[in-house]
Amino acid sequence: MFHHILIPTDGSPLSTEAVKKGIEFARHIGASVTLVSAIEPFNILTTNSEQLARTQDEYTRYAREEAARHLEDAGKLAKKAAVACNVVQIEHPHPYQAIIQTAQEKGCDLIAMASHGRRGVAALVIGSETAKVLTHSKIPVLVYR
């Protein structure tokens, strides 16, 4: 069966439910988990502004704090379920690539993730990042809906 499950989280309600179910699944099969939060870098078309630099710094600080909070909350759930867990916070322009890369680097044999994240129903049936992970990952993907 599976021994090491990667569970991405962005803190959205469905993502939080996917974390809970992924940890529960890991507990039932005796697997460990790696929780990952991928932060997209600040992106704006205009540049060369003092305001922009301040906005970028504020965004980056906020995104890192939010990711750390989501990972801490998810880590507490894993600890409560007695599931071995580590956390990874990564900044990457393409979250789906960060998810796949982290799964490969950590030796995960399953990715368990929500069908949609913060962006909601970006695609009609499945979220765009989830669809990209499904398309590009060589590691099996379990989607929670």
Coordinates of N, CA and C in Angstrom, one line a residue, residues 44 46-59:
I44 N 2.9 41.2 -10.3 CA 2.2 42.4 -10.8 C 2.9 42.9 -12.0
T46 N 3.1 46.2 -13.1 CA 3.7 47.5 -12.9 C 4.9 47.3 -12.0
T47 N 6.0 48.1 -12.2 CA 7.2 48.1 -11.4 C 7.7 49.5 -11.1
N48 N 8.8 49.5 -10.4 CA 9.5 50.8 -10.2 C 8.7 51.8 -9.3
S49 N 8.1 51.2 -8.3 CA 7.3 52.1 -7.4 C 7.7 51.7 -5.9
E50 N 7.9 52.8 -5.1 CA 8.1 52.5 -3.7 C 6.9 51.8 -3.1
Q51 N 5.7 52.2 -3.5 CA 4.5 51.5 -3.0 C 4.5 50.1 -3.4
L52 N 4.9 49.8 -4.6 CA 5.0 48.4 -5.0 C 5.9 47.5 -4.2
A53 N 7.1 48.1 -3.8 CA 8.0 47.3 -3.0 C 7.4 47.0 -1.6
R54 N 6.7 48.0 -1.1 CA 6.1 47.8 0.2 C 4.9 46.8 0.1
T55 N 4.2 46.9 -0.9 CA 3.1 45.9 -1.2 C 3.6 44.5 -1.3
Q56 N 4.7 44.4 -2.1 CA 5.3 43.1 -2.3 C 5.8 42.5 -0.9
D57 N 6.5 43.3 -0.1 CA 7.0 42.9 1.2 C 5.8 42.4 2.1
E58 N 4.7 43.2 2.1 CA 3.6 42.9 2.9 C 2.9 41.6 2.4
Y59 N 2.8 41.4 1.1 CA 2.2 40.2 0.5 C 3.0 39.0 1.0

